[in-house]
mmCIF file of C-alpha atoms in Angstrom:
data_model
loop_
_atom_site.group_PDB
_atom_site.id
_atom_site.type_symbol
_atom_site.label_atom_id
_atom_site.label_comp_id
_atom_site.label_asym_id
_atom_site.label_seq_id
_atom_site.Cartn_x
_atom_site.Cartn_y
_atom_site.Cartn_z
ATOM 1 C CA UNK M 1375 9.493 41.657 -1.502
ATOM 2 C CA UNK M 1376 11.473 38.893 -2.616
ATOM 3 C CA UNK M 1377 14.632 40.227 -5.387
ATOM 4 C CA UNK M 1378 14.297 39.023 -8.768
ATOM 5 C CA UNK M 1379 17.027 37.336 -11.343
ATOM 6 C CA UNK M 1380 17.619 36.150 -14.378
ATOM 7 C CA UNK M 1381 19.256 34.049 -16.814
ATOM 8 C CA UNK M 1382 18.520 35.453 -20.365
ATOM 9 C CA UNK M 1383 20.752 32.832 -21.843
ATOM 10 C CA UNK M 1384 18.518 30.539 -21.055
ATOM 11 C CA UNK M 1385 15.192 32.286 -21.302
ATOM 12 C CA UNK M 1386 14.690 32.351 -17.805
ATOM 13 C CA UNK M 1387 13.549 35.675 -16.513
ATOM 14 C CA UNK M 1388 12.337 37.313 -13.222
ATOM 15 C CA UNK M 1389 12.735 34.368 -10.821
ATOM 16 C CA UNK M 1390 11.891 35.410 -7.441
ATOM 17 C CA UNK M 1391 14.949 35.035 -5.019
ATOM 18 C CA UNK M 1392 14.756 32.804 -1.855
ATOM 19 C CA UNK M 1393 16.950 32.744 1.187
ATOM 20 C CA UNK M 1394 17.469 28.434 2.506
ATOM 21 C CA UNK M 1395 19.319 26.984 4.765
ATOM 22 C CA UNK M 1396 21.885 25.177 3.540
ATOM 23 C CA UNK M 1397 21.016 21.989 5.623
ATOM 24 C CA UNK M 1398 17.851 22.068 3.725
ATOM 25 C CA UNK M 1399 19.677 21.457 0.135
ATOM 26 C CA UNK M 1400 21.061 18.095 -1.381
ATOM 27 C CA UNK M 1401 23.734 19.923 -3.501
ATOM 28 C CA UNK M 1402 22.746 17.068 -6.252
ATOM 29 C CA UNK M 1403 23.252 18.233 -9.851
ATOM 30 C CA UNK M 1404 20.558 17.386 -12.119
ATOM 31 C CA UNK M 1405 23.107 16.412 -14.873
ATOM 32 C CA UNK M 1406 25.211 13.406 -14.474
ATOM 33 C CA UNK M 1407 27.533 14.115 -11.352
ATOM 34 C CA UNK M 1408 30.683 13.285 -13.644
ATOM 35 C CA UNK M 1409 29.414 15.833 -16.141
ATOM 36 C CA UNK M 1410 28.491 18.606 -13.812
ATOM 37 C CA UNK M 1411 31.336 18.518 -12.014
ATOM 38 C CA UNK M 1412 33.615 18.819 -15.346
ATOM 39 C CA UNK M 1413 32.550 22.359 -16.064
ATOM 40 C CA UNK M 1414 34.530 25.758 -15.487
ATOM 41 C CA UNK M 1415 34.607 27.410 -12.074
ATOM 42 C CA UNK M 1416 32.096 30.133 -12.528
ATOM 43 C CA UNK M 1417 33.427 33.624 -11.455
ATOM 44 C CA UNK M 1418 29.708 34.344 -9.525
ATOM 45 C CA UNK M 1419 29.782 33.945 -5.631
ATOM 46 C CA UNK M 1420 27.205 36.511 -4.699
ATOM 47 C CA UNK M 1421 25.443 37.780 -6.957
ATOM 48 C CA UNK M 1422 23.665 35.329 -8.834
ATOM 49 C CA UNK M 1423 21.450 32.846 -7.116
ATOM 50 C CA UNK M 1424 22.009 29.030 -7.747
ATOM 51 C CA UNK M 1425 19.201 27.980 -10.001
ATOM 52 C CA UNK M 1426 17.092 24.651 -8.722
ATOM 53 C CA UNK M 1427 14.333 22.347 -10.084
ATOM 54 C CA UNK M 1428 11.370 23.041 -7.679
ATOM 55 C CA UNK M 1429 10.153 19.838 -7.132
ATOM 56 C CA UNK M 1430 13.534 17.863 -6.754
ATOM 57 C CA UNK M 1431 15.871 20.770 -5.418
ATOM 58 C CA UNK M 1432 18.340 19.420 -7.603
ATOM 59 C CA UNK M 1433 20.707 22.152 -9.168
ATOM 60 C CA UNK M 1434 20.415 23.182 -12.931
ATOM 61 C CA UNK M 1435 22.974 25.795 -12.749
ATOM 62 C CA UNK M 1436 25.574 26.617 -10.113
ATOM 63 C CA UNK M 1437 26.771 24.044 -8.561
ATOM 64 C CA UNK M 1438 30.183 25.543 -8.536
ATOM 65 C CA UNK M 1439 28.425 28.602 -6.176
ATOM 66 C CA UNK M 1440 26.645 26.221 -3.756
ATOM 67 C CA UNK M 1441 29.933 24.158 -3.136
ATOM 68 C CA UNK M 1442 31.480 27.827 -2.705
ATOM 69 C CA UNK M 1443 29.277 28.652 0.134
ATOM 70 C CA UNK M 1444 29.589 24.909 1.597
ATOM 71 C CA UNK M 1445 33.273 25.471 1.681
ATOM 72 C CA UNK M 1446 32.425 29.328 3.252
ATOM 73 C CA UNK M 1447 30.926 27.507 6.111
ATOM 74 C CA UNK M 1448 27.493 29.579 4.895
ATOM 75 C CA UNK M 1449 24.440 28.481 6.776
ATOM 76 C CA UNK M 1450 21.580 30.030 3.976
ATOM 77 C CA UNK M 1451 22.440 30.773 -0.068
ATOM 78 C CA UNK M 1452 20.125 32.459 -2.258
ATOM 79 C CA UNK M 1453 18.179 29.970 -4.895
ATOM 80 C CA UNK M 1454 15.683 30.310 -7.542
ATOM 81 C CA UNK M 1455 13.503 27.687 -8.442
ATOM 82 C CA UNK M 1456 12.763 26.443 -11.986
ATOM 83 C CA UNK M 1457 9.026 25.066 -11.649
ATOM 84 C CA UNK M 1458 9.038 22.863 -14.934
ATOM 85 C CA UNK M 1459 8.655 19.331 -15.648
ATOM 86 C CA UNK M 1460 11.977 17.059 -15.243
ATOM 87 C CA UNK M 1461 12.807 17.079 -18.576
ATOM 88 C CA UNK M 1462 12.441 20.832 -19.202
ATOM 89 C CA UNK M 1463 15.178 20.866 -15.956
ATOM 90 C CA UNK M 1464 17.801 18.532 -17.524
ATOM 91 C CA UNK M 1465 17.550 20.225 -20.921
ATOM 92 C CA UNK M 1466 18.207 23.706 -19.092
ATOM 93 C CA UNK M 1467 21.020 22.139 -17.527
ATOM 94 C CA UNK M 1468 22.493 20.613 -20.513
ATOM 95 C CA UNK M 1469 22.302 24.147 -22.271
ATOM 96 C CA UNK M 1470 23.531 25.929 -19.267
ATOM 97 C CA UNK M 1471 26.432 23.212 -19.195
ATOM 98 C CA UNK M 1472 27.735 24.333 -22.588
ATOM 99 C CA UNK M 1473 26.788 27.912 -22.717
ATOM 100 C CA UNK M 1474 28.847 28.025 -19.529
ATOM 101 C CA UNK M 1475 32.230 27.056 -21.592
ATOM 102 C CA UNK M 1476 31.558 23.554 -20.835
ATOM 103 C CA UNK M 1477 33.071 21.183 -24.001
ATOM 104 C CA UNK M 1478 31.665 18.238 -23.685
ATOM 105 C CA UNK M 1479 33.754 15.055 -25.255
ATOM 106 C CA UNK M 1480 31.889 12.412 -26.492
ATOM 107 C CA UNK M 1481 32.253 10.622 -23.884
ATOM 108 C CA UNK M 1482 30.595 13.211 -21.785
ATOM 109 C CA UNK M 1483 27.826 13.235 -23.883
ATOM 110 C CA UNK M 1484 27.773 9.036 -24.027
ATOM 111 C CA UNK M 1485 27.841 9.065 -20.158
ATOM 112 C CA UNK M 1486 24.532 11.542 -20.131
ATOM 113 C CA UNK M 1487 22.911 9.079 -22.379
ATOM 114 C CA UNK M 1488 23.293 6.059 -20.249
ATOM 115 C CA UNK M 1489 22.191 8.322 -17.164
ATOM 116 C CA UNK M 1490 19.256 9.767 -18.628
ATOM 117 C CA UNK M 1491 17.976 5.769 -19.945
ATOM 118 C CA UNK M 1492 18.417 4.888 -16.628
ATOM 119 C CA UNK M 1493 16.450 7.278 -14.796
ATOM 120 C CA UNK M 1494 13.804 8.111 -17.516
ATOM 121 C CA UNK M 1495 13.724 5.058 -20.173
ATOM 122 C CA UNK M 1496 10.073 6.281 -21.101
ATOM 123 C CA UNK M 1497 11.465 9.313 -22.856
ATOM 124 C CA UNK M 1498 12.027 9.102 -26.460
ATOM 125 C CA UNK M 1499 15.676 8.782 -28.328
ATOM 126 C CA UNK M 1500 15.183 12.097 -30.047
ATOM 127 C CA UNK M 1501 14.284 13.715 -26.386
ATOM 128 C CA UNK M 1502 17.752 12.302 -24.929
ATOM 129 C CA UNK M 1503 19.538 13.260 -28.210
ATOM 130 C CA UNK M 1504 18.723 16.768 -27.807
ATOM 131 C CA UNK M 1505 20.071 16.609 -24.095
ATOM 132 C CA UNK M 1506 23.212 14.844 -24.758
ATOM 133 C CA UNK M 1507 23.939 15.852 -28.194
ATOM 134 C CA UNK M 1508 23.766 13.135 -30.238
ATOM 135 C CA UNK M 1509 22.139 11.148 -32.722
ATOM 136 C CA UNK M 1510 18.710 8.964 -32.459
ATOM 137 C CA UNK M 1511 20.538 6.616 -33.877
ATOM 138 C CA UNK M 1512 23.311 7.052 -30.980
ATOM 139 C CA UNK M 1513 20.784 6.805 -28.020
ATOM 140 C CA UNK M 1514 19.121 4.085 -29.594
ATOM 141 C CA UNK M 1515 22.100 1.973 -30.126
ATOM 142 C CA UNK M 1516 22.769 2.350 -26.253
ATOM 143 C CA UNK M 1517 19.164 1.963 -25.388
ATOM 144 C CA UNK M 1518 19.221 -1.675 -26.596
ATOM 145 C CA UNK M 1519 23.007 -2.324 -25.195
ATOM 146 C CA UNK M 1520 21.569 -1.308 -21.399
ATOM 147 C CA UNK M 1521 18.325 -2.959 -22.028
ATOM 148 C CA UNK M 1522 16.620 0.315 -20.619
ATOM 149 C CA UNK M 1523 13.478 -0.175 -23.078
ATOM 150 C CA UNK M 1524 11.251 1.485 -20.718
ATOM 151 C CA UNK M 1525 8.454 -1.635 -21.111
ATOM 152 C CA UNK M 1526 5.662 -1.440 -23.737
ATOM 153 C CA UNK M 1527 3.935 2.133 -22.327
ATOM 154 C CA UNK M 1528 4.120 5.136 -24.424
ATOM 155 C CA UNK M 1529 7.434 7.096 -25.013
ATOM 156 C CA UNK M 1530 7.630 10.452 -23.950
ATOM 157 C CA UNK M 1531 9.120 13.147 -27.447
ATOM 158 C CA UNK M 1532 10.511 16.526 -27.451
ATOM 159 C CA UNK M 1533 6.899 17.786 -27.165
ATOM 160 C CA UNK M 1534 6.466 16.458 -24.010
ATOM 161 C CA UNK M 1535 3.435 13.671 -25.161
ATOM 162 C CA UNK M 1536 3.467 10.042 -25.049
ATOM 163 C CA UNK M 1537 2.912 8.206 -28.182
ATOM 164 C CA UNK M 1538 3.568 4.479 -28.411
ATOM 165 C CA UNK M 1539 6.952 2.608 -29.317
ATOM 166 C CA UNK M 1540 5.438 1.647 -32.177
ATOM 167 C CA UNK M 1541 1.534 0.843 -33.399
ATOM 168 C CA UNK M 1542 1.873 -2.292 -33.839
ATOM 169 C CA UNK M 1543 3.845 -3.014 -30.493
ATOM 170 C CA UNK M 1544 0.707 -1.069 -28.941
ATOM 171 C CA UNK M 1545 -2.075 -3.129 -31.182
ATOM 172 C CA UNK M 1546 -0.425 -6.253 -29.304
ATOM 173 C CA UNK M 1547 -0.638 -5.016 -25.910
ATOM 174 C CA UNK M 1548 -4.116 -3.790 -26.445
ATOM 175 C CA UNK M 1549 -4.790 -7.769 -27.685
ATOM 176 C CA UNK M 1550 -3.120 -8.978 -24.476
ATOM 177 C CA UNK M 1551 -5.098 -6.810 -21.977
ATOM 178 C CA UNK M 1552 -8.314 -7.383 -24.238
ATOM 179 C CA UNK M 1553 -7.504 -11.552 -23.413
ATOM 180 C CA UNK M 1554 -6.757 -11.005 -20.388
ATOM 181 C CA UNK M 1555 -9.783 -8.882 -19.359
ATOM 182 C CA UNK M 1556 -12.297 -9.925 -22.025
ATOM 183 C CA UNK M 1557 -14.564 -7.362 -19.857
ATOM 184 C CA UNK M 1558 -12.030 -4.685 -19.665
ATOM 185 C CA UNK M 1559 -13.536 -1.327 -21.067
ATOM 186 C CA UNK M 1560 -12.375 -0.066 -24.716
ATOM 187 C CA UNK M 1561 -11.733 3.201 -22.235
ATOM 188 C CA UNK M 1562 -9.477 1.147 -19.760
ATOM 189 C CA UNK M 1563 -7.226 -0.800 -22.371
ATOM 190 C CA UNK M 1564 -6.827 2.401 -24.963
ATOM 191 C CA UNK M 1565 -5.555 4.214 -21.973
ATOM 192 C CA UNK M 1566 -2.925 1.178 -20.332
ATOM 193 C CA UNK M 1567 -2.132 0.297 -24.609
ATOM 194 C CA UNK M 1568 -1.292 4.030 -25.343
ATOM 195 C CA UNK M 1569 -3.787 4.029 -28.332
ATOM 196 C CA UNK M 1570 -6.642 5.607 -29.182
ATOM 197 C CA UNK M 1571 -9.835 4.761 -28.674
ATOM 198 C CA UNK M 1572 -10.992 3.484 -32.035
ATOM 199 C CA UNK M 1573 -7.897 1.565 -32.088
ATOM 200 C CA UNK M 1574 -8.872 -0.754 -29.357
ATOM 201 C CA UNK M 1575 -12.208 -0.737 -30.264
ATOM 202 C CA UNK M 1576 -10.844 -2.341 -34.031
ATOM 203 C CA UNK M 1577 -8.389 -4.721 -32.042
ATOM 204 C CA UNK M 1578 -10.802 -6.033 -29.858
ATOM 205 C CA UNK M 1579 -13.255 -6.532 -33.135
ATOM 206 C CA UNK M 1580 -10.562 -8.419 -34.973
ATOM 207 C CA UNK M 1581 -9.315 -10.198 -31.618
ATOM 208 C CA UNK M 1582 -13.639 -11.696 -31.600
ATOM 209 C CA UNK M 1583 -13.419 -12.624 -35.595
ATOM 210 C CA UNK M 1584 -10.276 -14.719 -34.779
ATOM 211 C CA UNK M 1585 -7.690 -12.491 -36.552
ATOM 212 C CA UNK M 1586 -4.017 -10.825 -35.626
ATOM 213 C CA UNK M 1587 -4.847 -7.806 -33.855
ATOM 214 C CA UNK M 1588 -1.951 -5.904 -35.893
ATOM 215 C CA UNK M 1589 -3.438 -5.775 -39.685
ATOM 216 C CA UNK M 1590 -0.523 -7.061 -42.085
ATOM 217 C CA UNK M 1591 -0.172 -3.664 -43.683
ATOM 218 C CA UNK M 1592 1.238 -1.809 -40.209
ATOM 219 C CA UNK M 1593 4.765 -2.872 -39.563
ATOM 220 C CA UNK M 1594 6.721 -2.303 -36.198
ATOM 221 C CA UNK M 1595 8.611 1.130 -37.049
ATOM 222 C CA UNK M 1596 9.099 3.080 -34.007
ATOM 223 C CA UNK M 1597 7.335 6.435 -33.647
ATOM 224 C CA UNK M 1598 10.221 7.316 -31.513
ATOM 225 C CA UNK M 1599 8.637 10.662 -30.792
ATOM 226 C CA UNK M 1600 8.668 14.141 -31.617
#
């Protein structure tokens, strides 16, 4: 039976314990390299497992460990894997960064901004403030500066589900699919739009009477996500 560990600081409890080969891991930190690489030496070189994201084998905690045993010319390490979504991983990390004495400067926490827009531009500013530390207001500022808008889909919030940019951002791509499929499905287009289903059932009844498929009364405010 497999040993069992834990990291209570970050709720994590009971993770069975694996034996790899070495060969078999990236030793890619799910953080920014530049950040990950900043932190403290950790004082563990045995006993605790390095903690990976299941499905990408990237490391969440303990890099520091797994470059130990590189430099021990080690041919297996003991892991536990985190089986969560992606952005469950890099918030783990980001906690486990600090709680681990890291300080990050605000540049730290800029440079884990512009790395999580460019690998996940669908989620939502308040999602990547929460990772990096800083403001909506922050992550959207550098959102428009990299031009990482993550297209016209649905943004993913701190909840973990999708809601448009903004209604009336969706309304319009609802009219566009609905003119360029006049035969599309109110199913297909409130699904590819991000809206719901009466939604595109009202756009595509305005789009027929000749009118704006965003009613004058909804303005463009982003619902950024919870």
């Amino acid at each position: 039976m497999n040993r069992l560990a834990s990291w209570p600081e970050l709720h994590l409890l009971d993770l069975p314990v694996w034996l790899v080969p070495l060969s078999t891991l990236p030793a890619e930190p799910i953080l920014p390299r530049r950040v990950a690489e900043s932190g403290p030496t950790s004082t563990l070189t045995e006993s605790q497992p390095i903690l990976l994201h299941g499905s990408t084998a990237r490391v969440i905690e303990g890099l520091d460990r797994l470059r130990f045993a590189v430099a021990g010319a080690r041919t297996e390490v003991e892991v536990c894997l985190f089986e969560g979504t992606i952005r469950q991983a890099v918030l783990l990390a980001a906690r486990a960064a600090v709680l681990g004495g890291l300080s990050l400067s605000t540049s730290d926490r800029s440079a884990i901004v512009a790395w999580t827009l460019r690998a996940y531009p669908e989620w939502s500013d308040r999602l990547i403030a929460e990772v990096a530390g800083l403001s909506p207001t922050t992550v959207a500022t550098t959102r428009r500066r990299l031009g990482a808008s993550g297209g016209s889909g649905p943004r993913i919030g701190r909840d973990g589900r999708a809601r448009p940019v903004s209604s009336a951002e969706a309304r319009r791509r609802a009219g566009e699919l609905f003119a360029a499929r006049p035969g599309a499905l109110l199913r297909e287009v409130a699904l590819e739009a991000g809206v719901a289903l009466s939604t595109a059932q009202d756009v595509r009844k305005r789009m027929r009477a000749g009118l704006d498929p965003v009613p004058s009364g909804i303005r463009a405010r982003p619902t950024d996500g919870a």
